[in-house]
Amino acid sequence: FTFDLNEILSRLLYARILYPSSKRATHEHAGKFIEQSSFDLHHVYRALEIIAKETDFIQSQLYANSLKVAKRNTGILYYDCTNYFFEIEQEDGLRQYGYSKEHRPNPIVQMGLFMDGDGMPLAFNINKGNTNEQVTLRPLEEQILQDFNLSKFVVCTDAGLASTTNRKFNDRGQRAFITTQSIKKLKRHLLQWTLDPQGWHLPDKEETYDISALNEEVFKDSIFFKERWVNENGLEQKLIVTFSLKYRNYQRSIRQGQVDRAQKALDLNPTKIKKAGPNDYKRFIQKMTCTEQGEVATKEIYSLNKEVIEAEEVFDGFYGICTNLEDEVSEIIKINSRRWEIEECFRIMKSEFKARPVFLSRNDRIIAHFTTCFISLIMYRLLEKKLGDKYTCGETIKQLREMNFFEIDKEGFIPSYTRTDFTDDLHEVFGFRTDYQILKLSDMKKIQKLTKR
């Protein structure tokens, strides 16, 4: 090496959290830190090549090292996928046209991410943008089995990633699965069993309930359930269906808002309504182009499709889960309810860390870019837990960014930031202070030394 890889990687991580921007801008931002750097821009790109080549090794070592500073709940692993777009039009390499979750007309790459039971990122992979999400889980899980020395865990996913192949893969050894199940896609006999208002239970209660005759005030916060074992395609799994009045009312409130938007569109200019998506308010609008006698109409007639509205209302309040675990229903529901945290991981990378759009073109540099985003996310999550989850991501980054100093030549540093509860908590957790009237050079060097342990 003709450069200090640690020096470059650390600045890439600090800048991704504090000043997320291009690699060129990151090189410029490196001059803002008290500990000055000595690398050139071309060294940054050389370093990216090394980071990409060693990304699997980096991930396994990150996990091993994280155990020294925090407990890891690897008994439960959450997996999900998202994608990131590029400001280009021609696809090549990893950058391929696929279904963009942000509905962007650009080539994308796909990221699969495993998170542990406490919301800490564990491992990731990058795939071509046109890759089927369902086939991305197994390779990354096999990497975890091999490189992380883990063999006993429960994999929790959403329905889109829960193919029969993936479920069978996690029905082996000491592994298990929990996955969401679309109620609408159940087979007819299971759907009838699900929608039957009789035979519902509450945790720790022996009696059964009729959900069509519930007292809303008494049971407004209760979650009722049914469970049964099913054997399909050579896989035995337990189907758990829950019903909640609060969830039912929430779904109806969302739908009513969409119906109101649809009615407003009908009142204003229905001819401008284009094709509707499965969750778009426009799905409630129907267009008639012929009369009831089958004759061609002289003009198009738009109206609310009440049949679609009523068909959707049937499923309000219901939620499905499949698992091969024999644990109590309440425990399985509790595990599944934390899937939102992996969505938050993606949101942080996309919003606060500005991981997209990506302006790199070479595959190795793209992989290195997301490796630095992944490491930055781990650093942030560790900091978040050290501070007791008291501050939002935006608050944490804003206050860290504002912790600046005036440098007095050969004497030390004067803090130019305002002391807050955040800075007090930060100093208490990490065992140093920087809010003195003047911080001597020797004291600042001791703090810098602590960061290299």
GROMACS .gro file of C-alpha atoms in nm:
model
  453
    1PHE     CA    1   0.000   0.000   0.000
    2THR     CA    2   0.113   0.354  -0.077
    3PHE     CA    3  -0.160   0.491   0.150
    4ASP     CA    4  -0.305   0.437   0.498
    5LEU     CA    5  -0.620   0.228   0.442
    6ASN     CA    6  -0.743   0.289   0.799
    7GLU     CA    7  -0.706   0.664   0.755
    8ILE     CA    8  -0.913   0.660   0.435
    9LEU     CA    9  -1.179   0.418   0.560
   10SER     CA   10  -1.232   0.610   0.885
   11ARG     CA   11  -1.283   0.937   0.695
   12LEU     CA   12  -1.524   0.768   0.455
   13LEU     CA   13  -1.727   0.652   0.754
   14TYR     CA   14  -1.717   0.982   0.946
   15ALA     CA   15  -1.815   1.176   0.635
   16ARG     CA   16  -2.094   0.931   0.543
   17ILE     CA   17  -2.257   1.001   0.879
   18LEU     CA   18  -2.181   1.373   0.914
   19TYR     CA   19  -2.142   1.507   0.558
   20PRO     CA   20  -2.280   1.243   0.317
   21SER     CA   21  -2.166   1.328  -0.034
   22SER     CA   22  -1.954   1.209  -0.327
   23LYS     CA   23  -1.608   1.060  -0.281
   24ARG     CA   24  -1.451   1.380  -0.414
   25ALA     CA   25  -1.645   1.591  -0.165
   26THR     CA   26  -1.562   1.343   0.111
   27HIS     CA   27  -1.193   1.397   0.040
   28GLU     CA   28  -1.251   1.771   0.085
   29HIS     CA   29  -1.458   1.720   0.403
   30ALA     CA   30  -1.169   1.523   0.554
   31GLY     CA   31  -0.996   1.857   0.610
   32LYS     CA   32  -1.271   1.957   0.858
   33PHE     CA   33  -1.167   1.700   1.117
   34ILE     CA   34  -0.928   1.784   1.401
   35GLU     CA   35  -0.710   1.487   1.310
   36GLN     CA   36  -0.592   1.588   0.964
   37SER     CA   37  -0.548   1.336   0.683
   38SER     CA   38  -0.267   1.300   0.431
   39PHE     CA   39  -0.417   1.098   0.145
   40ASP     CA   40  -0.499   1.214  -0.207
   41LEU     CA   41  -0.821   1.164  -0.400
   42HIS     CA   42  -0.678   0.887  -0.618
   43HIS     CA   43  -0.590   0.699  -0.298
   44VAL     CA   44  -0.962   0.699  -0.207
   45TYR     CA   45  -1.051   0.517  -0.529
   46ARG     CA   46  -0.765   0.270  -0.479
   47ALA     CA   47  -0.894   0.204  -0.128
   48LEU     CA   48  -1.244   0.136  -0.263
   49GLU     CA   49  -1.102  -0.147  -0.473
   50ILE     CA   50  -0.951  -0.310  -0.163
   51ILE     CA   51  -1.268  -0.262   0.044
   52ALA     CA   52  -1.479  -0.427  -0.228
   53LYS     CA   53  -1.241  -0.721  -0.258
   54GLU     CA   54  -1.247  -0.784   0.117
   55THR     CA   55  -1.613  -0.704   0.190
   56ASP     CA   56  -1.700  -1.057   0.310
   57PHE     CA   57  -1.398  -1.063   0.542
   58ILE     CA   58  -1.483  -0.712   0.666
   59GLN     CA   59  -1.837  -0.817   0.754
   60SER     CA   60  -1.731  -1.125   0.950
   61GLN     CA   61  -1.467  -0.925   1.140
   62LEU     CA   62  -1.716  -0.648   1.211
   63TYR     CA   63  -1.942  -0.902   1.376
   64ALA     CA   64  -1.655  -1.051   1.581
   65ASN     CA   65  -1.535  -0.707   1.692
   66SER     CA   66  -1.884  -0.583   1.773
   67LEU     CA   67  -1.914  -0.860   2.032
   68LYS     CA   68  -1.639  -0.684   2.228
   69VAL     CA   69  -1.841  -0.364   2.265
   70ALA     CA   70  -2.203  -0.481   2.268
   71LYS     CA   71  -2.418  -0.790   2.310
   72ARG     CA   72  -2.562  -0.932   1.988
   73ASN     CA   73  -2.901  -1.102   1.980
   74THR     CA   74  -2.837  -1.351   1.700
   75GLY     CA   75  -3.116  -1.585   1.805
   76ILE     CA   76  -3.349  -1.381   1.582
   77LEU     CA   77  -3.239  -1.256   1.239
   78TYR     CA   78  -3.450  -1.025   1.021
   79TYR     CA   79  -3.401  -1.014   0.645
   80ASP     CA   80  -3.529  -0.771   0.386
   81CYS     CA   81  -3.436  -0.618   0.049
   82THR     CA   82  -3.437  -0.272  -0.099
   83ASN     CA   83  -3.285  -0.106  -0.404
   84TYR     CA   84  -3.089   0.208  -0.488
   85PHE     CA   85  -3.102   0.404  -0.812
   86PHE     CA   86  -2.834   0.558  -1.032
   87GLU     CA   87  -2.853   0.885  -1.225
   88ILE     CA   88  -2.794   0.711  -1.559
   89GLU     CA   89  -3.007   0.565  -1.836
   90GLN     CA   90  -2.789   0.282  -1.970
   91GLU     CA   91  -2.772  -0.037  -1.765
   92ASP     CA   92  -2.448  -0.231  -1.718
   93GLY     CA   93  -2.288  -0.463  -1.463
   94LEU     CA   94  -2.475  -0.452  -1.133
   95ARG     CA   95  -2.681  -0.155  -1.253
   96GLN     CA   96  -2.986  -0.307  -1.419
   97TYR     CA   97  -3.345  -0.206  -1.477
   98GLY     CA   98  -3.579  -0.368  -1.227
   99TYR     CA   99  -3.873  -0.291  -1.002
  100SER     CA  100  -3.777   0.029  -0.820
  101LYS     CA  101  -3.930   0.064  -0.473
  102GLU     CA  102  -3.912   0.439  -0.525
  103HIS     CA  103  -4.075   0.411  -0.869
  104ARG     CA  104  -3.772   0.568  -1.037
  105PRO     CA  105  -3.714   0.513  -1.413
  106ASN     CA  106  -3.342   0.445  -1.357
  107PRO     CA  107  -3.118   0.138  -1.335
  108ILE     CA  108  -3.089   0.005  -0.981
  109VAL     CA  109  -2.886  -0.230  -0.763
  110GLN     CA  110  -3.044  -0.444  -0.497
  111MET     CA  111  -2.932  -0.475  -0.135
  112GLY     CA  112  -3.021  -0.766   0.091
  113LEU     CA  113  -2.971  -0.698   0.462
  114PHE     CA  114  -2.971  -0.918   0.772
  115MET     CA  115  -3.034  -0.750   1.107
  116ASP     CA  116  -3.011  -0.913   1.450
  117GLY     CA  117  -3.290  -0.926   1.707
  118ASP     CA  118  -3.186  -0.594   1.864
  119GLY     CA  119  -3.187  -0.393   1.541
  120MET     CA  120  -2.812  -0.416   1.472
  121PRO     CA  121  -2.707  -0.478   1.109
  122LEU     CA  122  -2.537  -0.815   1.068
  123ALA     CA  123  -2.457  -0.877   0.702
  124PHE     CA  124  -2.549  -0.755   0.353
  125ASN     CA  125  -2.503  -0.836  -0.012
  126ILE     CA  126  -2.541  -0.643  -0.337
  127ASN     CA  127  -2.713  -0.798  -0.639
  128LYS     CA  128  -2.809  -0.688  -0.987
  129GLY     CA  129  -3.116  -0.467  -1.003
  130ASN     CA  130  -3.317  -0.726  -1.198
  131THR     CA  131  -3.258  -1.008  -0.947
  132ASN     CA  132  -3.560  -1.180  -0.793
  133GLU     CA  133  -3.561  -1.088  -0.421
  134GLN     CA  134  -3.646  -1.442  -0.313
  135VAL     CA  135  -3.317  -1.588  -0.440
  136THR     CA  136  -3.103  -1.335  -0.251
  137LEU     CA  137  -3.171  -1.469   0.099
  138ARG     CA  138  -3.005  -1.811   0.084
  139PRO     CA  139  -2.656  -1.706  -0.041
  140LEU     CA  140  -2.623  -1.442   0.230
  141GLU     CA  141  -2.755  -1.677   0.498
  142GLU     CA  142  -2.503  -1.943   0.389
  143GLN     CA  143  -2.230  -1.681   0.424
  144ILE     CA  144  -2.347  -1.613   0.782
  145LEU     CA  145  -2.347  -1.985   0.860
  146GLN     CA  146  -1.993  -2.018   0.726
  147ASP     CA  147  -1.819  -1.693   0.830
  148PHE     CA  148  -2.003  -1.590   1.147
  149ASN     CA  149  -1.997  -1.925   1.328
  150LEU     CA  150  -2.376  -1.909   1.378
  151SER     CA  151  -2.603  -2.209   1.333
  152LYS     CA  152  -2.905  -2.162   1.560
  153PHE     CA  153  -3.141  -1.877   1.474
  154VAL     CA  154  -3.490  -1.785   1.354
  155VAL     CA  155  -3.515  -1.598   1.023
  156CYS     CA  156  -3.799  -1.345   1.008
  157THR     CA  157  -3.907  -1.205   0.669
  158ASP     CA  158  -4.205  -1.055   0.492
  159ALA     CA  159  -4.426  -1.253   0.256
  160GLY     CA  160  -4.245  -1.137  -0.058
  161LEU     CA  161  -3.924  -1.313   0.051
  162ALA     CA  162  -4.086  -1.622   0.197
  163SER     CA  163  -4.082  -1.866  -0.093
  164THR     CA  164  -4.136  -2.235  -0.019
  165THR     CA  165  -3.768  -2.293  -0.104
  166ASN     CA  166  -3.654  -2.038   0.154
  167ARG     CA  167  -3.889  -2.180   0.419
  168LYS     CA  168  -3.762  -2.534   0.358
  169PHE     CA  169  -3.402  -2.409   0.378
  170ASN     CA  170  -3.474  -2.273   0.726
  171ASP     CA  171  -3.662  -2.585   0.832
  172ARG     CA  172  -3.333  -2.768   0.879
  173GLY     CA  173  -3.089  -2.816   1.162
  174GLN     CA  174  -3.137  -2.566   1.442
  175ARG     CA  175  -3.285  -2.297   1.218
  176ALA     CA  176  -3.647  -2.185   1.196
  177PHE     CA  177  -3.857  -1.923   1.018
  178ILE     CA  178  -4.130  -1.669   1.084
  179THR     CA  179  -4.285  -1.496   0.787
  180THR     CA  180  -4.589  -1.286   0.713
  181GLN     CA  181  -4.869  -1.450   0.515
  182SER     CA  182  -5.109  -1.273   0.279
  183ILE     CA  183  -5.464  -1.348   0.394
  184LYS     CA  184  -5.599  -1.289   0.044
  185LYS     CA  185  -5.368  -1.556  -0.102
  186LEU     CA  186  -5.474  -1.835   0.135
  187LYS     CA  187  -5.641  -2.142  -0.012
  188ARG     CA  188  -6.020  -2.140   0.000
  189HIS     CA  189  -6.062  -2.369   0.304
  190LEU     CA  190  -5.800  -2.174   0.501
  191LEU     CA  191  -5.959  -1.844   0.401
  192GLN     CA  192  -6.300  -1.964   0.521
  193TRP     CA  193  -6.144  -2.075   0.850
  194THR     CA  194  -5.972  -1.736   0.885
  195LEU     CA  195  -6.281  -1.524   0.818
  196ASP     CA  196  -6.509  -1.735   1.038
  197PRO     CA  197  -6.593  -1.502   1.333
  198GLN     CA  198  -6.618  -1.799   1.572
  199GLY     CA  199  -6.336  -1.971   1.763
  200TRP     CA  200  -6.097  -1.683   1.834
  201HIS     CA  201  -5.867  -1.675   2.138
  202LEU     CA  202  -5.684  -1.428   2.358
  203PRO     CA  203  -5.342  -1.505   2.509
  204ASP     CA  204  -5.368  -1.671   2.855
  205LYS     CA  205  -5.748  -1.713   2.818
  206GLU     CA  206  -5.924  -2.048   2.780
  207GLU     CA  207  -6.255  -1.915   2.644
  208THR     CA  208  -6.324  -1.849   2.277
  209TYR     CA  209  -6.468  -1.533   2.123
  210ASP     CA  210  -6.692  -1.426   1.837
  211ILE     CA  211  -6.514  -1.128   1.678
  212SER     CA  212  -6.835  -1.012   1.510
  213ALA     CA  213  -6.991  -0.938   1.851
  214LEU     CA  214  -6.707  -0.767   2.037
  215ASN     CA  215  -6.749  -0.474   2.273
  216GLU     CA  216  -6.522  -0.216   2.108
  217GLU     CA  217  -6.452  -0.031   2.430
  218VAL     CA  218  -6.354  -0.343   2.623
  219PHE     CA  219  -6.144  -0.507   2.349
  220LYS     CA  220  -6.009  -0.199   2.166
  221ASP     CA  221  -5.644  -0.292   2.244
  222SER     CA  222  -5.679  -0.673   2.233
  223ILE     CA  223  -5.524  -0.898   1.970
  224PHE     CA  224  -5.723  -1.216   1.903
  225PHE     CA  225  -5.575  -1.517   1.728
  226LYS     CA  226  -5.635  -1.853   1.566
  227GLU     CA  227  -5.372  -2.114   1.491
  228ARG     CA  228  -5.353  -2.443   1.302
  229TRP     CA  229  -5.086  -2.662   1.146
  230VAL     CA  230  -5.092  -2.707   0.769
  231ASN     CA  231  -4.886  -2.933   0.544
  232GLU     CA  232  -4.831  -2.807   0.190
  233ASN     CA  233  -4.562  -2.891  -0.065
  234GLY     CA  234  -4.390  -3.121   0.183
  235LEU     CA  235  -4.354  -2.846   0.446
  236GLU     CA  236  -4.534  -2.854   0.780
  237GLN     CA  237  -4.589  -2.509   0.923
  238LYS     CA  238  -4.818  -2.333   1.167
  239LEU     CA  239  -5.056  -2.069   1.033
  240ILE     CA  240  -5.134  -1.796   1.286
  241VAL     CA  241  -5.403  -1.541   1.208
  242THR     CA  242  -5.463  -1.240   1.428
  243PHE     CA  243  -5.749  -0.992   1.446
  244SER     CA  244  -5.741  -0.649   1.606
  245LEU     CA  245  -6.015  -0.388   1.631
  246LYS     CA  246  -5.751  -0.115   1.639
  247TYR     CA  247  -5.589  -0.250   1.321
  248ARG     CA  248  -5.931  -0.285   1.155
  249ASN     CA  249  -6.020   0.076   1.235
  250TYR     CA  250  -5.679   0.195   1.115
  251GLN     CA  251  -5.721   0.018   0.779
  252ARG     CA  252  -6.070   0.157   0.737
  253SER     CA  253  -5.948   0.508   0.816
  254ILE     CA  254  -5.673   0.480   0.551
  255ARG     CA  255  -5.918   0.344   0.294
  256GLN     CA  256  -6.175   0.615   0.365
  257GLY     CA  257  -5.908   0.875   0.295
  258GLN     CA  258  -5.834   0.705  -0.037
  259VAL     CA  259  -6.205   0.686  -0.121
  260ASP     CA  260  -6.236   1.060  -0.048
  261ARG     CA  261  -5.942   1.127  -0.284
  262ALA     CA  262  -6.105   0.912  -0.551
  263GLN     CA  263  -6.434   1.103  -0.515
  264LYS     CA  264  -6.246   1.432  -0.539
  265ALA     CA  265  -6.076   1.315  -0.858
  266LEU     CA  266  -6.416   1.219  -1.000
  267ASP     CA  267  -6.555   1.561  -0.916
  268LEU     CA  268  -6.264   1.752  -1.072
  269ASN     CA  269  -6.148   1.581  -1.391
  270PRO     CA  270  -6.185   1.200  -1.408
  271THR     CA  271  -6.061   1.182  -1.769
  272LYS     CA  272  -5.706   1.252  -1.645
  273ILE     CA  273  -5.707   0.943  -1.422
  274LYS     CA  274  -5.446   0.695  -1.541
  275LYS     CA  275  -5.392   0.327  -1.461
  276ALA     CA  276  -5.409   0.251  -1.089
  277GLY     CA  277  -5.165   0.050  -0.879
  278PRO     CA  278  -5.277  -0.212  -0.620
  279ASN     CA  279  -5.248   0.040  -0.336
  280ASP     CA  280  -5.344   0.353  -0.529
  281TYR     CA  281  -5.666   0.540  -0.452
  282LYS     CA  282  -5.749   0.526  -0.824
  283ARG     CA  283  -5.827   0.154  -0.790
  284PHE     CA  284  -6.165   0.257  -0.649
  285ILE     CA  285  -6.262   0.433  -0.973
  286GLN     CA  286  -6.429   0.239  -1.253
  287LYS     CA  287  -6.482   0.347  -1.613
  288MET     CA  288  -6.787   0.249  -1.817
  289THR     CA  289  -6.750   0.260  -2.195
  290CYS     CA  290  -7.076   0.087  -2.288
  291THR     CA  291  -7.439   0.080  -2.177
  292GLU     CA  292  -7.602  -0.198  -1.973
  293GLN     CA  293  -7.744  -0.331  -2.303
  294GLY     CA  294  -7.386  -0.371  -2.438
  295GLU     CA  295  -7.405  -0.080  -2.678
  296VAL     CA  296  -7.103   0.145  -2.723
  297ALA     CA  297  -7.145   0.456  -2.507
  298THR     CA  298  -7.102   0.796  -2.662
  299LYS     CA  299  -6.892   0.906  -2.366
  300GLU     CA  300  -6.698   0.746  -2.083
  301ILE     CA  301  -6.873   0.726  -1.746
  302TYR     CA  302  -6.666   0.727  -1.425
  303SER     CA  303  -6.788   0.625  -1.080
  304LEU     CA  304  -6.677   0.475  -0.749
  305ASN     CA  305  -6.642   0.098  -0.763
  306LYS     CA  306  -6.827  -0.001  -0.444
  307GLU     CA  307  -6.769  -0.371  -0.509
  308VAL     CA  308  -6.391  -0.324  -0.480
  309ILE     CA  309  -6.434  -0.121  -0.160
  310GLU     CA  310  -6.661  -0.384  -0.002
  311ALA     CA  311  -6.431  -0.670  -0.110
  312GLU     CA  312  -6.134  -0.507   0.062
  313GLU     CA  313  -6.327  -0.435   0.384
  314VAL     CA  314  -6.374  -0.809   0.440
  315PHE     CA  315  -6.003  -0.840   0.530
  316ASP     CA  316  -5.981  -0.539   0.763
  317GLY     CA  317  -5.818  -0.619   1.096
  318PHE     CA  318  -5.671  -0.957   0.992
  319TYR     CA  319  -5.299  -1.038   0.978
  320GLY     CA  320  -5.131  -1.368   0.893
  321ILE     CA  321  -4.804  -1.532   1.003
  322CYS     CA  322  -4.649  -1.869   0.912
  323THR     CA  323  -4.380  -2.043   1.118
  324ASN     CA  324  -4.235  -2.385   1.196
  325LEU     CA  325  -4.189  -2.290   1.564
  326GLU     CA  326  -4.400  -2.442   1.837
  327ASP     CA  327  -4.362  -2.138   2.065
  328GLU     CA  328  -4.651  -1.946   2.217
  329VAL     CA  329  -4.842  -1.730   1.970
  330SER     CA  330  -4.777  -1.415   2.174
  331GLU     CA  331  -4.399  -1.470   2.150
  332ILE     CA  332  -4.410  -1.526   1.773
  333ILE     CA  333  -4.621  -1.212   1.725
  334LYS     CA  334  -4.374  -1.017   1.938
  335ILE     CA  335  -4.080  -1.130   1.722
  336ASN     CA  336  -4.260  -1.048   1.398
  337SER     CA  337  -4.363  -0.703   1.525
  338ARG     CA  338  -3.999  -0.584   1.520
  339ARG     CA  339  -3.960  -0.615   1.143
  340TRP     CA  340  -4.011  -0.237   1.120
  341GLU     CA  341  -3.656  -0.186   1.248
  342ILE     CA  342  -3.498  -0.325   0.932
  343GLU     CA  343  -3.712  -0.083   0.731
  344GLU     CA  344  -3.572   0.192   0.953
  345CYS     CA  345  -3.217   0.076   0.868
  346PHE     CA  346  -3.293   0.123   0.498
  347ARG     CA  347  -3.454   0.461   0.565
  348ILE     CA  348  -3.146   0.586   0.754
  349MET     CA  349  -2.913   0.477   0.474
  350LYS     CA  350  -3.128   0.639   0.208
  351SER     CA  351  -3.222   0.959   0.393
  352GLU     CA  352  -2.967   1.056   0.658
  353PHE     CA  353  -2.669   0.879   0.494
  354LYS     CA  354  -2.781   0.971   0.139
  355ALA     CA  355  -2.669   0.636   0.000
  356ARG     CA  356  -2.854   0.714  -0.324
  357PRO     CA  357  -2.847   0.823  -0.595
  358VAL     CA  358  -2.514   0.650  -0.657
  359PHE     CA  359  -2.272   0.814  -0.897
  360LEU     CA  360  -2.012   0.535  -0.917
  361SER     CA  361  -1.998   0.310  -1.223
  362ARG     CA  362  -1.751   0.028  -1.158
  363ASN     CA  363  -1.892  -0.277  -0.979
  364ASP     CA  364  -1.613  -0.291  -0.721
  365ARG     CA  365  -1.656   0.074  -0.627
  366ILE     CA  366  -2.033   0.031  -0.600
  367ILE     CA  367  -1.985  -0.262  -0.359
  368ALA     CA  368  -1.729  -0.058  -0.161
  369HIS     CA  369  -1.970   0.235  -0.140
  370PHE     CA  370  -2.240   0.020   0.018
  371THR     CA  371  -1.983  -0.146   0.243
  372THR     CA  372  -1.898   0.195   0.391
  373CYS     CA  373  -2.271   0.273   0.426
  374PHE     CA  374  -2.318  -0.059   0.607
  375ILE     CA  375  -2.026   0.003   0.847
  376SER     CA  376  -2.153   0.356   0.912
  377LEU     CA  377  -2.493   0.214   0.998
  378ILE     CA  378  -2.337  -0.024   1.251
  379MET     CA  379  -2.143   0.266   1.406
  380TYR     CA  380  -2.460   0.473   1.431
  381ARG     CA  381  -2.663   0.186   1.581
  382LEU     CA  382  -2.392   0.122   1.842
  383LEU     CA  383  -2.389   0.492   1.932
  384GLU     CA  384  -2.769   0.494   1.947
  385LYS     CA  385  -2.775   0.204   2.193
  386LYS     CA  386  -2.495   0.356   2.404
  387LEU     CA  387  -2.710   0.668   2.439
  388GLY     CA  388  -3.013   0.461   2.536
  389ASP     CA  389  -3.224   0.528   2.223
  390LYS     CA  390  -3.300   0.877   2.360
  391TYR     CA  391  -3.240   1.069   2.036
  392THR     CA  392  -3.361   1.032   1.679
  393CYS     CA  393  -3.112   0.973   1.400
  394GLY     CA  394  -3.161   1.328   1.274
  395GLU     CA  395  -3.104   1.479   1.619
  396THR     CA  396  -2.790   1.272   1.677
  397ILE     CA  397  -2.629   1.361   1.345
  398LYS     CA  398  -2.722   1.729   1.373
  399GLN     CA  399  -2.566   1.764   1.717
  400LEU     CA  400  -2.254   1.568   1.624
  401ARG     CA  401  -2.211   1.791   1.319
  402GLU     CA  402  -2.237   2.101   1.539
  403MET     CA  403  -1.965   1.991   1.783
  404ASN     CA  404  -1.697   2.215   1.634
  405PHE     CA  405  -1.388   2.378   1.786
  406PHE     CA  406  -1.170   2.684   1.738
  407GLU     CA  407  -0.804   2.585   1.718
  408ILE     CA  408  -0.551   2.794   1.910
  409ASP     CA  409  -0.205   2.739   1.763
  410LYS     CA  410   0.017   2.526   1.990
  411GLU     CA  411  -0.226   2.561   2.282
  412GLY     CA  412  -0.541   2.361   2.218
  413PHE     CA  413  -0.904   2.393   2.125
  414ILE     CA  414  -1.201   2.599   2.240
  415PRO     CA  415  -1.547   2.440   2.192
  416SER     CA  416  -1.773   2.652   1.970
  417TYR     CA  417  -2.084   2.444   2.028
  418THR     CA  418  -2.360   2.483   2.285
  419ARG     CA  419  -2.367   2.236   2.570
  420THR     CA  420  -2.685   2.023   2.561
  421ASP     CA  421  -2.830   1.709   2.717
  422PHE     CA  422  -2.696   1.523   2.415
  423THR     CA  423  -2.336   1.639   2.464
  424ASP     CA  424  -2.360   1.563   2.838
  425ASP     CA  425  -2.486   1.210   2.765
  426LEU     CA  426  -2.217   1.162   2.501
  427HIS     CA  427  -1.939   1.262   2.740
  428GLU     CA  428  -2.076   1.049   3.022
  429VAL     CA  429  -2.111   0.736   2.808
  430PHE     CA  430  -1.764   0.757   2.653
  431GLY     CA  431  -1.575   0.886   2.955
  432PHE     CA  432  -1.426   1.214   2.829
  433ARG     CA  433  -1.524   1.581   2.807
  434THR     CA  434  -1.470   1.838   2.536
  435ASP     CA  435  -1.683   2.124   2.673
  436TYR     CA  436  -1.412   2.288   2.885
  437GLN     CA  437  -1.319   2.650   2.826
  438ILE     CA  438  -1.003   2.528   2.657
  439LEU     CA  439  -0.899   2.172   2.576
  440LYS     CA  440  -0.522   2.122   2.577
  441LEU     CA  441  -0.349   1.957   2.284
  442SER     CA  442  -0.236   1.671   2.507
  443ASP     CA  443  -0.594   1.605   2.623
  444MET     CA  444  -0.726   1.604   2.266
  445LYS     CA  445  -0.456   1.354   2.165
  446LYS     CA  446  -0.565   1.125   2.450
  447ILE     CA  447  -0.925   1.137   2.321
  448GLN     CA  448  -0.805   1.060   1.969
  449LYS     CA  449  -0.605   0.767   2.104
  450LEU     CA  450  -0.920   0.623   2.263
  451THR     CA  451  -1.084   0.601   1.920
  452LYS     CA  452  -0.810   0.368   1.794
  453ARG     CA  453  -0.846   0.095   2.055
   0.00000   0.00000   0.00000
